[in-house]
Backbone as CSV, one residue per row, in Angstrom:
resi,resn,N_x,N_y,N_z,CA_x,CA_y,CA_z,C_x,C_y,C_z
1,MET,0.910,-1.195,-0.031,-0.137,0.125,0.123,0.745,1.051,-0.141
2,THR,0.180,2.103,-1.008,1.347,3.242,-1.162,0.578,4.331,0.121
3,TYR,1.593,5.144,0.605,1.218,5.782,1.837,1.168,7.590,1.509
4,GLU,0.354,8.156,2.118,0.699,9.750,1.302,1.971,10.150,2.039
5,PHE,1.882,9.651,3.391,3.692,10.517,4.067,4.489,10.278,2.731
6,ASP,4.245,8.772,2.126,5.942,8.477,1.932,5.833,9.293,0.681
7,VAL,4.748,9.195,-0.592,4.537,10.249,-1.413,4.716,11.353,-1.229
8,ALA,4.589,12.013,-0.457,4.714,13.917,-0.272,6.503,14.030,0.471
9,THR,6.736,12.850,0.915,8.278,13.106,1.477,9.475,12.257,0.545
10,ALA,8.698,11.826,-1.048,9.487,11.367,-1.584,10.657,12.007,-2.520
11,VAL,12.130,11.445,-2.320,12.943,12.449,-2.905,13.733,11.590,-4.335
12,VAL,14.571,12.426,-5.175,15.481,11.188,-5.924,16.953,12.306,-5.658
13,GLU,17.678,11.027,-5.357,19.264,11.395,-5.551,19.834,11.473,-7.346
14,GLU,19.591,12.806,-7.569,20.644,13.499,-8.854,21.581,12.864,-9.214
15,SER,22.202,13.326,-8.503,24.177,12.744,-8.414,24.217,12.744,-6.791
16,PRO,25.234,12.471,-6.173,25.790,11.876,-5.188,25.229,13.082,-3.979
17,ASN,24.070,12.433,-3.219,24.160,13.667,-1.993,23.350,14.363,-2.764
18,HIS,23.029,14.972,-3.729,22.802,15.599,-4.817,21.051,15.543,-4.850
19,PHE,19.685,16.024,-3.844,18.458,15.457,-4.114,17.353,16.363,-5.015
20,SER,16.514,15.812,-5.216,15.427,16.984,-6.142,14.029,16.087,-5.000
21,ALA,12.965,17.341,-4.517,11.515,16.909,-3.894,10.746,18.273,-4.209
22,ARG,9.805,18.025,-4.312,8.583,18.474,-3.902,7.920,18.209,-2.664
23,LEU,7.583,19.499,-2.479,6.797,20.032,-1.147,4.924,19.771,-1.782
24,HIS,4.807,18.977,-1.166,2.781,18.836,-1.742,1.805,20.097,-1.228
25,ASP,0.906,20.297,-1.830,-0.162,21.057,-1.253,-0.901,20.569,-0.586
26,GLY,-1.493,20.855,0.294,-2.249,20.331,1.465,-1.793,19.682,2.567
27,TRP,-0.190,19.929,2.800,0.007,19.937,4.175,1.092,21.338,4.169
28,GLY,0.126,21.835,5.008,0.526,23.298,5.677,-0.511,23.900,6.215
29,VAL,-0.130,25.213,6.054,-1.168,26.627,6.777,-1.131,27.311,5.658
30,TRP,-2.535,27.861,5.346,-2.233,29.129,4.424,-1.274,29.077,3.331
31,ASP,-0.655,29.674,2.528,0.869,29.176,1.449,1.794,28.369,1.763
32,THR,1.654,28.110,2.578,3.356,27.712,3.684,2.550,26.280,3.673
33,VAL,4.376,25.534,4.322,3.825,23.996,3.884,4.720,23.697,5.709
34,ASN,4.171,22.792,6.117,3.862,22.420,8.279,6.025,22.382,8.412
35,GLY,6.097,22.829,8.877,7.331,22.878,9.484,7.998,21.648,9.919
36,GLY,7.615,20.266,10.039,7.340,18.819,10.347,7.639,18.327,9.628
37,TYR,6.715,18.804,8.532,6.698,17.612,7.160,7.740,18.449,6.480
38,VAL,8.315,19.905,6.516,9.900,20.439,5.263,10.861,19.108,5.832
39,ALA,10.591,19.415,7.366,11.763,18.905,8.440,12.101,17.023,7.793
40,ALA,10.699,16.581,7.659,11.069,15.117,7.511,11.323,14.951,5.882
41,VAL,10.806,15.679,4.850,11.883,15.786,3.175,13.450,15.747,3.337
42,ALA,13.557,16.873,4.301,15.038,16.719,4.263,15.645,15.743,5.209
43,THR,14.895,15.427,6.281,15.424,14.010,6.723,15.631,12.757,5.513
44,ARG,14.558,12.602,5.177,14.623,11.531,4.280,15.963,11.690,3.370
45,ALA,16.207,12.497,2.592,17.570,13.014,1.816,18.877,12.690,2.563
46,MET,18.669,12.603,3.897,19.588,13.127,4.519,20.190,11.732,5.006
47,THR,18.822,10.438,5.097,19.123,9.452,5.532,19.760,8.529,4.861
48,VAL,18.918,9.107,3.299,19.960,8.490,2.565,21.731,8.654,2.607
49,THR,21.709,9.784,2.490,23.660,10.414,2.557,23.674,9.144,3.590
50,SER,23.624,9.510,4.492,23.481,8.286,6.312,24.789,7.292,5.689
51,GLY,23.696,6.342,5.013,24.400,5.456,4.829,23.237,3.921,6.493
52,HIS,22.610,4.904,6.939,21.837,4.307,8.138,20.402,4.371,7.597
53,GLU,19.626,3.565,8.125,18.024,3.535,8.205,17.397,4.583,9.053
54,HIS,17.919,5.514,9.802,17.057,5.940,10.403,17.190,7.147,10.833
55,PRO,16.917,8.397,11.241,17.247,9.562,12.146,16.965,9.023,13.369
56,VAL,18.196,9.710,14.182,18.386,8.879,15.859,17.684,10.856,16.495
57,SER,18.389,11.705,15.341,18.282,13.314,16.220,18.347,14.004,14.742
58,VAL,17.420,14.986,15.249,17.162,15.847,13.827,16.827,17.693,14.205
59,SER,17.556,18.399,14.201,17.607,19.867,14.119,17.970,20.558,13.315
60,ALA,16.110,21.077,13.408,15.877,21.764,11.689,15.890,23.424,11.974
61,HIS,16.236,24.226,11.349,16.732,25.755,11.813,15.994,26.052,10.295
62,PHE,14.684,26.606,10.698,14.218,27.160,9.335,14.486,28.616,8.416
63,ILE,15.384,29.319,8.122,15.487,29.974,7.183,13.926,31.399,6.598
64,ARG,13.609,30.490,5.711,12.143,31.168,5.280,10.826,30.202,4.999
65,PRO,9.590,30.547,5.493,8.963,29.985,4.254,8.825,28.448,3.743
66,GLY,8.429,27.379,3.722,8.887,26.609,2.395,7.326,27.004,2.044
67,ARG,7.203,26.993,0.352,5.536,26.982,-0.131,5.782,25.848,-1.241
68,PRO,4.253,25.369,-1.925,4.509,24.401,-1.948,5.058,24.271,-3.380
69,GLY,5.885,23.265,-3.953,6.492,23.548,-4.967,7.775,22.539,-5.367
70,GLU,8.767,22.719,-6.131,9.425,22.030,-6.516,10.887,22.556,-5.502
71,VAL,11.699,21.792,-4.514,12.766,21.954,-3.835,14.360,20.903,-4.248
72,SER,15.280,21.411,-3.891,16.537,20.245,-4.203,16.596,20.569,-2.376
73,ILE,17.865,19.279,-2.295,18.446,19.401,-1.568,19.779,18.803,-1.072
74,ASP,20.675,19.582,-0.703,22.171,19.548,-0.672,22.196,19.322,0.962
75,ALA,22.644,17.623,0.822,23.193,16.662,1.951,25.094,16.218,2.297
76,ALA,25.710,16.698,2.908,26.871,16.053,3.016,27.476,15.324,4.244
77,LEU,28.103,14.538,4.152,27.978,13.126,5.499,29.342,13.816,6.275
78,ILE,29.232,14.072,7.526,30.293,15.378,8.301,31.019,14.144,8.776
79,TRP,30.560,12.859,9.422,31.022,12.001,10.104,30.265,10.741,9.834
80,ALA,31.333,9.246,9.626,30.423,8.028,9.443,31.088,6.791,10.301
81,GLY,30.494,6.684,11.507,30.720,5.880,12.185,29.931,4.109,12.109
82,HIS,30.222,3.570,12.568,30.171,1.906,12.359,28.463,1.930,13.121
83,LYS,28.017,2.680,13.905,26.785,2.181,14.806,25.969,4.014,14.500
84,LEU,26.414,4.938,13.939,26.154,6.865,14.151,27.158,7.016,12.917
85,SER,26.023,8.123,11.867,26.285,8.841,11.177,26.048,10.369,11.204
86,ARG,26.567,11.146,10.766,26.225,12.467,11.376,26.201,13.279,9.693
87,VAL,25.268,14.228,9.575,25.445,14.341,8.207,24.004,15.746,8.129
88,SER,24.765,17.123,7.204,24.259,17.952,6.977,23.294,18.402,6.043
89,ALA,22.507,19.318,6.167,22.190,19.464,4.459,20.987,20.619,4.896
90,THR,20.992,21.544,3.195,20.174,22.221,2.822,19.396,22.733,2.170
91,MET,17.851,23.053,1.917,17.232,22.887,0.962,16.856,24.457,0.365
92,ILE,16.430,23.940,-0.385,16.835,25.118,-1.453,15.475,24.935,-2.006
93,GLN,15.312,25.947,-2.081,13.542,26.672,-3.080,13.776,27.824,-3.756
94,ASP,13.655,28.119,-5.260,13.248,29.465,-5.921,14.658,30.039,-5.667
95,GLU,15.949,29.046,-5.583,17.368,29.467,-5.662,17.904,29.898,-4.380
96,ARG,16.937,29.816,-2.958,17.212,30.606,-1.707,17.209,29.403,-1.129
97,PRO,18.005,29.180,-0.012,17.643,28.237,1.347,16.992,28.400,2.274
98,ILE,16.221,27.912,2.335,14.688,27.824,3.244,14.628,26.829,4.304
99,LEU,16.049,26.385,4.817,15.671,25.499,5.890,17.073,24.858,5.559
100,SER,18.059,24.593,7.178,19.509,24.255,7.559,19.635,23.676,8.107
101,VAL,19.670,21.841,7.736,19.342,20.417,9.300,20.635,19.934,9.351
102,LEU,20.999,19.595,10.729,22.124,18.803,10.913,21.304,17.383,11.945
103,GLY,21.641,16.411,11.317,21.104,15.030,11.785,21.934,14.144,12.004
104,THR,21.576,13.029,13.040,22.469,11.512,13.584,21.501,10.929,13.215
105,PHE,22.221,9.672,12.253,21.572,8.305,12.034,22.092,7.408,12.541
106,GLY,21.190,6.230,12.292,21.955,4.961,13.102,20.020,4.415,13.247
107,PRO,20.652,3.009,13.827,20.005,1.990,13.807,18.984,2.573,15.324
108,VAL,17.584,2.319,15.455,15.872,2.703,16.205,15.715,1.013,16.415
109,HIS,16.166,1.116,17.616,15.316,-0.297,18.388,14.124,-0.116,19.108
110,HIS,13.499,-1.078,19.106,12.137,-1.702,19.611,12.567,-2.221,21.310
111,ILE,12.729,-1.308,22.655,13.573,-1.604,23.474,11.743,-1.780,24.551
112,MET,12.206,-2.662,25.226,10.788,-2.896,26.385,10.887,-2.730,27.455
113,THR,12.536,-1.723,27.769,12.593,-1.432,29.080,11.866,-0.175,29.895
114,ARG,11.395,0.031,30.990,10.702,0.636,31.787,10.917,1.865,31.531
115,ASP,10.353,2.883,31.383,10.074,4.425,30.889,10.684,5.233,32.197
116,LEU,11.290,6.316,31.977,11.591,6.920,33.882,10.456,8.526,33.557
117,ILE,10.088,8.230,32.301,9.043,9.372,31.893,7.703,8.970,32.258
118,PRO,7.178,9.673,33.112,5.614,9.222,33.207,4.447,8.659,31.380
119,ALA,3.702,8.383,31.637,2.998,7.774,29.940,1.898,8.361,30.169
120,LEU,2.075,9.933,30.033,0.991,10.624,30.187,-0.633,10.351,31.005
121,GLU,-0.229,9.727,32.055,-1.602,8.899,32.657,-2.557,9.869,32.225
122,ASP,-2.764,11.140,32.409,-4.217,11.616,32.729,-4.814,12.106,31.374
123,LEU,-4.281,11.466,29.819,-4.755,11.911,29.294,-5.721,10.739,29.108
124,PRO,-6.903,11.057,28.867,-8.528,10.275,29.177,-8.451,9.226,27.665
125,PRO,-8.862,8.133,27.879,-9.373,7.011,27.137,-9.590,7.736,25.312
126,ILE,-9.033,6.666,24.356,-9.526,7.695,22.670,-11.548,7.208,23.266
127,GLU,-12.255,7.132,24.005,-13.600,6.948,24.031,-13.613,8.044,24.832
128,ASP,-12.783,8.765,25.293,-13.709,9.506,26.121,-12.598,11.270,25.484
129,CYS,-12.506,11.064,23.740,-11.744,12.388,23.461,-12.511,12.703,22.658
130,ILE,-12.363,13.589,21.788,-13.640,13.756,20.728,-12.310,14.453,19.257
131,GLU,-12.988,14.174,18.014,-11.705,14.471,16.943,-12.891,16.097,16.976
132,PRO,-12.037,17.044,17.003,-12.317,18.472,16.665,-12.882,18.812,15.734
133,ASP,-13.553,19.905,16.001,-14.702,20.304,14.984,-13.726,21.515,14.042
134,ARG,-12.901,21.610,13.352,-11.927,22.249,12.698,-12.944,23.142,11.864
135,SER,-14.045,23.930,11.394,-14.682,24.624,11.434,-14.466,26.166,11.349
136,GLY,-13.312,26.776,10.035,-12.940,28.033,9.995,-11.618,27.611,10.297
137,PHE,-10.956,26.559,10.203,-9.629,26.799,10.103,-8.796,25.818,9.171
138,GLU,-9.900,26.014,7.758,-9.792,24.923,6.305,-8.148,25.364,6.415
139,ASN,-7.764,26.503,6.438,-6.299,26.804,5.988,-5.214,26.061,6.739
140,ALA,-5.639,25.665,7.152,-4.866,24.113,8.271,-4.656,23.024,7.482
141,THR,-4.577,22.819,6.228,-4.873,21.655,5.670,-4.455,20.504,6.001
142,VAL,-2.802,20.745,6.595,-1.941,19.514,7.600,-2.867,18.957,8.231
143,ALA,-3.637,19.209,8.615,-4.541,18.990,9.700,-5.046,17.503,9.217
144,GLY,-5.357,18.059,7.770,-6.065,16.904,6.787,-5.481,14.962,7.298
145,ARG,-4.637,15.108,7.089,-3.150,14.174,6.898,-3.169,13.281,8.299
146,ILE,-3.688,13.592,9.511,-3.801,13.026,10.631,-5.441,13.558,11.396
147,GLU,-5.141,11.651,12.086,-6.266,11.912,12.585,-6.075,12.410,14.757
148,SER,-6.404,13.188,15.217,-6.195,13.334,16.294,-7.611,13.475,17.478
149,LEU,-7.747,13.061,18.354,-8.670,12.929,18.868,-8.336,13.572,20.225
150,VAL,-8.581,14.367,20.887,-8.068,15.276,22.046,-9.377,15.590,23.483
151,PRO,-9.168,15.506,24.671,-9.821,16.304,25.512,-10.513,17.293,25.052
152,ALA,-11.774,17.210,25.122,-12.773,18.562,24.716,-12.501,19.687,25.691
153,THR,-11.556,20.273,26.211,-11.280,21.386,27.112,-9.793,21.664,26.120
154,ASP,-9.221,20.539,25.398,-7.480,20.937,24.748,-8.337,21.670,23.663
155,ALA,-9.344,21.024,23.022,-9.964,21.776,21.482,-10.791,23.452,22.214
156,GLY,-10.913,23.384,23.498,-11.627,24.727,23.110,-11.082,26.127,22.379
157,PHE,-10.078,26.006,21.997,-10.270,27.465,21.435,-10.570,27.383,20.038
158,LEU,-10.793,26.265,19.336,-11.820,25.824,18.181,-12.825,26.906,18.375
159,ASP,-13.446,26.923,19.167,-15.230,27.094,19.638,-14.745,28.584,19.826
160,GLY,-13.662,29.337,20.254,-13.913,30.456,21.126,-13.444,30.696,22.424
161,LYS,-13.673,28.933,22.898,-13.277,29.215,24.575,-12.020,28.475,24.720
162,PRO,-11.076,29.028,24.389,-9.472,28.343,24.966,-9.247,28.348,26.555
163,SER,-9.067,27.258,26.810,-8.962,26.615,27.747,-7.797,27.527,28.967
164,GLY,-7.248,28.002,28.946,-6.242,29.467,29.659,-5.064,28.416,30.272
165,THR,-4.589,27.127,29.718,-3.392,26.791,29.685,-3.074,26.451,28.641
166,PRO,-1.925,26.820,28.224,-0.527,26.026,27.233,-0.367,25.074,27.186
167,ARG,-1.367,23.937,26.283,-1.405,22.590,26.629,-2.286,22.012,25.589
168,ILE,-1.864,21.124,24.928,-3.005,20.124,23.794,-2.381,18.588,23.858
169,SER,-2.745,17.689,24.340,-2.820,16.696,24.902,-3.741,15.829,23.597
170,ALA,-3.084,14.880,23.111,-3.643,13.647,22.096,-3.582,12.392,21.402
171,HIS,-4.517,11.675,21.075,-3.725,10.446,19.984,-4.147,11.115,18.959
172,ILE,-3.052,10.090,18.455,-2.332,10.748,17.426,-1.877,10.073,16.461
173,ARG,-2.435,9.914,14.841,-1.821,8.875,13.745,-1.973,9.647,12.497
174,PHE,-1.364,8.772,11.469,-1.703,9.307,10.038,-3.083,8.465,9.568
175,ARG,-3.776,9.608,9.567,-5.184,9.462,9.113,-5.627,8.278,7.778
176,ASP,-4.535,7.780,7.058,-3.963,6.551,6.306,-3.910,4.940,6.985
177,GLU,-3.938,5.430,8.956,-3.211,4.508,9.336,-1.436,3.693,8.433
178,ARG,-1.036,5.131,8.484,0.847,4.475,7.988,1.431,4.328,9.036
179,PRO,1.743,2.926,9.268,2.719,2.550,10.541,3.462,3.905,11.077
180,VAL,3.584,4.527,12.486,4.696,5.055,12.395,6.162,4.905,12.382
181,ASP,7.167,5.188,11.449,8.532,4.703,11.800,8.976,6.089,12.677
182,PRO,10.517,6.365,12.311,10.979,7.647,12.867,11.017,8.698,12.051
183,LEU,10.726,8.119,11.185,11.294,9.326,10.576,9.435,9.995,10.271
184,GLY,8.721,9.165,10.419,7.447,9.661,10.582,6.971,10.449,11.757
185,LEU,8.065,10.313,13.075,8.090,10.986,13.674,8.631,12.533,13.688
186,VAL,9.293,12.677,12.795,10.116,13.961,12.641,8.587,15.071,12.414
187,PHE,8.084,14.540,11.487,6.541,14.878,10.919,5.324,15.258,12.571
188,LEU,5.234,14.491,12.995,4.050,14.378,13.918,4.947,15.201,15.150
189,ALA,5.676,14.988,15.314,6.154,15.680,16.648,5.609,18.090,16.396
190,ASP,5.594,17.847,14.948,5.132,19.358,14.644,3.559,19.989,13.957
191,ALA,3.070,18.433,14.672,1.408,18.081,13.737,0.407,19.123,14.380
192,LEU,0.401,18.634,15.819,-0.746,19.611,16.819,-0.597,20.799,16.494
193,PRO,-1.607,20.991,17.065,-1.526,23.132,16.843,-1.023,23.904,18.276
194,PRO,-0.461,24.798,17.793,0.044,25.862,18.932,-0.632,25.443,20.366
195,PRO,0.225,25.017,21.095,-0.162,24.904,22.362,-0.936,26.130,23.072
196,VAL,-0.315,27.073,22.865,-0.524,28.960,22.922,-2.282,29.716,22.509
197,PHE,-2.487,28.274,21.391,-3.768,28.460,20.935,-4.678,28.857,22.320
198,ASN,-4.170,28.001,22.913,-5.160,27.650,24.524,-4.936,29.017,25.518
199,LEU,-4.697,30.437,24.728,-4.074,31.329,25.743,-4.772,32.869,25.372
200,VAL,-5.179,32.174,23.828,-5.977,33.839,23.065,-7.025,33.086,22.662
201,GLU,-8.068,33.829,21.967,-8.867,33.552,21.481,-9.027,33.899,20.231
202,SER,-8.234,34.722,19.558,-8.434,34.546,17.951,-6.736,34.077,17.906
203,PRO,-6.152,32.697,17.521,-5.418,31.870,16.965,-4.507,33.031,16.138
204,GLN,-3.680,32.229,15.740,-2.908,33.559,14.213,-1.939,32.498,14.310
205,TRP,-0.971,32.502,13.068,-0.149,31.653,12.580,1.161,31.447,12.918
206,LEU,2.038,30.792,13.356,3.488,30.845,13.911,4.108,30.320,13.162
207,PRO,4.983,30.717,12.686,5.965,29.689,12.149,7.130,29.643,12.912
208,THR,7.703,28.455,12.483,8.280,27.992,13.524,9.959,27.963,12.881
209,LEU,10.944,28.604,13.890,12.581,29.231,13.442,12.976,27.967,13.545
210,ALA,12.525,26.641,14.911,13.626,25.966,14.914,12.748,24.376,15.622
211,LEU,13.160,23.381,15.161,12.563,22.112,15.531,13.680,20.994,15.860
212,ASP,13.727,20.764,17.278,14.688,19.421,17.388,13.849,18.309,17.832
213,VAL,14.174,17.756,16.827,13.844,15.749,17.343,14.124,14.878,17.865
214,HIS,14.246,13.999,18.720,14.794,13.248,19.441,13.559,12.474,19.220
215,ILE,14.594,10.969,18.701,14.014,9.525,18.584,14.460,9.161,19.564
216,ARG,13.643,8.256,20.332,14.112,7.763,21.707,13.966,5.646,20.920
217,GLN,13.120,4.999,20.429,12.940,4.337,20.061,11.803,3.782,19.266
218,GLN,11.443,2.775,18.413,10.296,2.275,17.760,9.373,2.802,18.313
219,PRO,8.155,2.895,18.066,6.880,3.211,18.514,6.018,1.179,18.311
220,ASN,5.669,1.248,18.899,4.265,-0.429,18.347,3.617,0.634,17.730
221,PRO,2.652,-0.503,16.409,1.655,0.194,15.834,0.901,0.694,16.234
222,GLY,-0.227,1.328,15.803,-1.323,1.944,16.499,-1.297,3.752,16.861
223,TRP,-2.174,3.947,17.454,-2.378,5.077,18.231,-1.321,5.202,19.208
224,LEU,-0.779,6.972,18.827,0.491,7.531,20.047,-0.595,8.444,20.868
225,ARG,0.463,8.243,21.310,0.125,9.383,22.782,1.002,10.406,23.017
226,MET,-0.002,12.082,22.608,1.317,13.246,22.149,1.156,14.551,23.337
227,ARG,1.453,15.132,23.780,1.437,16.087,24.702,2.338,17.092,23.877
228,THR,1.565,18.151,23.864,2.371,19.561,23.467,2.275,20.708,24.481
229,GLU,3.384,20.974,25.552,3.075,22.077,25.867,3.560,23.386,25.746
230,SER,3.790,24.633,25.918,4.825,25.830,26.329,4.583,26.416,27.240
231,PRO,5.478,26.139,27.759,6.163,26.789,29.094,6.782,28.025,29.097
232,HIS,7.095,28.469,27.635,7.510,30.219,28.198,7.066,30.418,26.995
233,LYS,6.643,31.992,26.973,6.341,32.918,25.854,6.658,34.336,26.435
234,ASN,7.610,34.803,25.421,8.358,35.641,25.698,8.423,37.110,24.649
235,TYR,7.931,38.350,24.407,7.463,39.118,23.514,7.259,38.270,22.078
236,ASP,8.148,38.274,21.388,7.788,37.843,19.824,8.162,35.969,19.852
237,ARG,8.291,35.177,20.934,8.941,34.196,21.049,8.343,32.984,21.691
238,VAL,7.952,32.136,21.008,7.326,30.886,21.877,7.827,29.454,21.946
239,THR,8.435,28.961,23.067,8.664,27.505,22.950,7.498,26.163,23.207
240,GLU,8.135,24.948,22.499,7.442,24.058,22.691,7.671,23.272,23.058
241,GLU,7.564,22.527,24.159,8.404,21.248,24.481,6.669,19.649,24.235
242,ILE,7.298,18.820,23.602,6.207,17.838,22.848,7.596,16.062,23.482
243,VAL,6.575,15.523,24.136,6.594,14.436,23.990,6.001,13.233,23.227
244,ILE,6.293,12.057,22.832,5.281,11.514,22.156,5.751,9.857,22.712
245,HIS,4.684,9.055,23.009,4.482,7.774,23.906,3.412,6.585,22.321
246,ASP,3.508,5.529,22.419,3.336,4.437,21.938,1.679,4.183,22.544
247,ASN,1.334,3.206,22.307,-0.014,2.819,23.148,0.089,2.138,24.275
248,SER,1.752,1.505,24.137,2.003,1.157,25.686,1.992,1.737,26.524
249,GLY,2.136,2.589,26.283,3.071,4.376,27.156,4.757,4.108,26.972
250,ARG,5.468,3.425,26.137,6.845,3.558,25.937,6.714,5.318,25.774
251,LEU,7.948,5.855,26.099,8.772,6.959,25.440,9.294,6.684,24.065
252,VAL,8.946,7.459,22.724,9.538,7.265,21.792,9.781,7.906,20.984
253,ALA,9.770,9.769,20.888,10.207,10.060,21.227,9.986,11.719,21.625
254,THR,11.082,12.830,21.444,10.983,14.029,22.478,11.360,14.994,21.445
255,ALA,10.624,16.453,22.218,11.169,17.256,20.924,10.528,18.697,21.685
256,SER,11.471,19.528,20.729,11.516,21.236,21.027,11.300,21.700,19.961
257,GLN,10.691,22.951,19.662,10.430,24.191,18.968,10.789,25.430,19.097
258,LEU,11.128,26.151,18.868,11.216,27.342,18.841,10.035,28.360,17.512
259,ALA,9.259,29.153,18.080,8.610,29.421,17.243,7.914,31.348,16.969
260,LEU,7.721,31.193,16.052,7.659,32.965,16.072,6.305,33.644,16.452
261,ALA,5.773,34.539,17.071,4.458,35.058,17.626,4.519,36.442,17.660
262,SER,3.389,37.157,17.791,3.012,38.467,18.077,3.366,38.769,19.380
263,ALA,4.165,40.060,19.732,3.944,40.733,21.315,2.766,40.951,21.759
264,PRO,2.934,40.211,22.695,1.331,40.910,23.639,1.270,41.767,23.604
């Protein structure tokens, strides 16, 4: 079966370590594309250059917004080891850089040891969560690529009733039920709305400045449990801290994001 995410993140190696790709419509907000999606496209190309199967850690810095259309990716192998490799890459669109990425690549295993980080035990079960009504937010087309079930209080901003707590929790998966792998986690880390939407009555677009994703282990098949919180908002910048667990409660990824916001 061919999944939407694999089609939308496909890359072609035109020459050694030089790739072409297309940023697809339907993966963004307004006329731009989602930061996690752009990072995933670059990471797919970097994985080829790394000689390893999976990303382990990705640090993406966004130079300017990406838009649907053709891009090129120039990757460079910085260091190659037996277990890990490090790769840098620049994504270029319309002859201008839009993204700079540094990543570590290697094996990602399915580990059965007990996690030290709580497994979002306060997230209600799926049957007690709702799929948000996104009427009025149709411009956020990337939301159509995932299925997310959230506590009703966390979705209050969609009805003009923000919870007052900068947090959004969800059960999440690809809408076409693509199995989630480490590359999918790079995208999903940026797939939920900004949690500061629950502090304001009129949410606005918050472009991503930097996104760091760390893959801990392979997730079990099925739904993931995810939480994104904003512990800090200062002037025109917002931070987000993200944790993702699989359906057994095992921690599979952590992430942090810095986004640009309007000054209060």
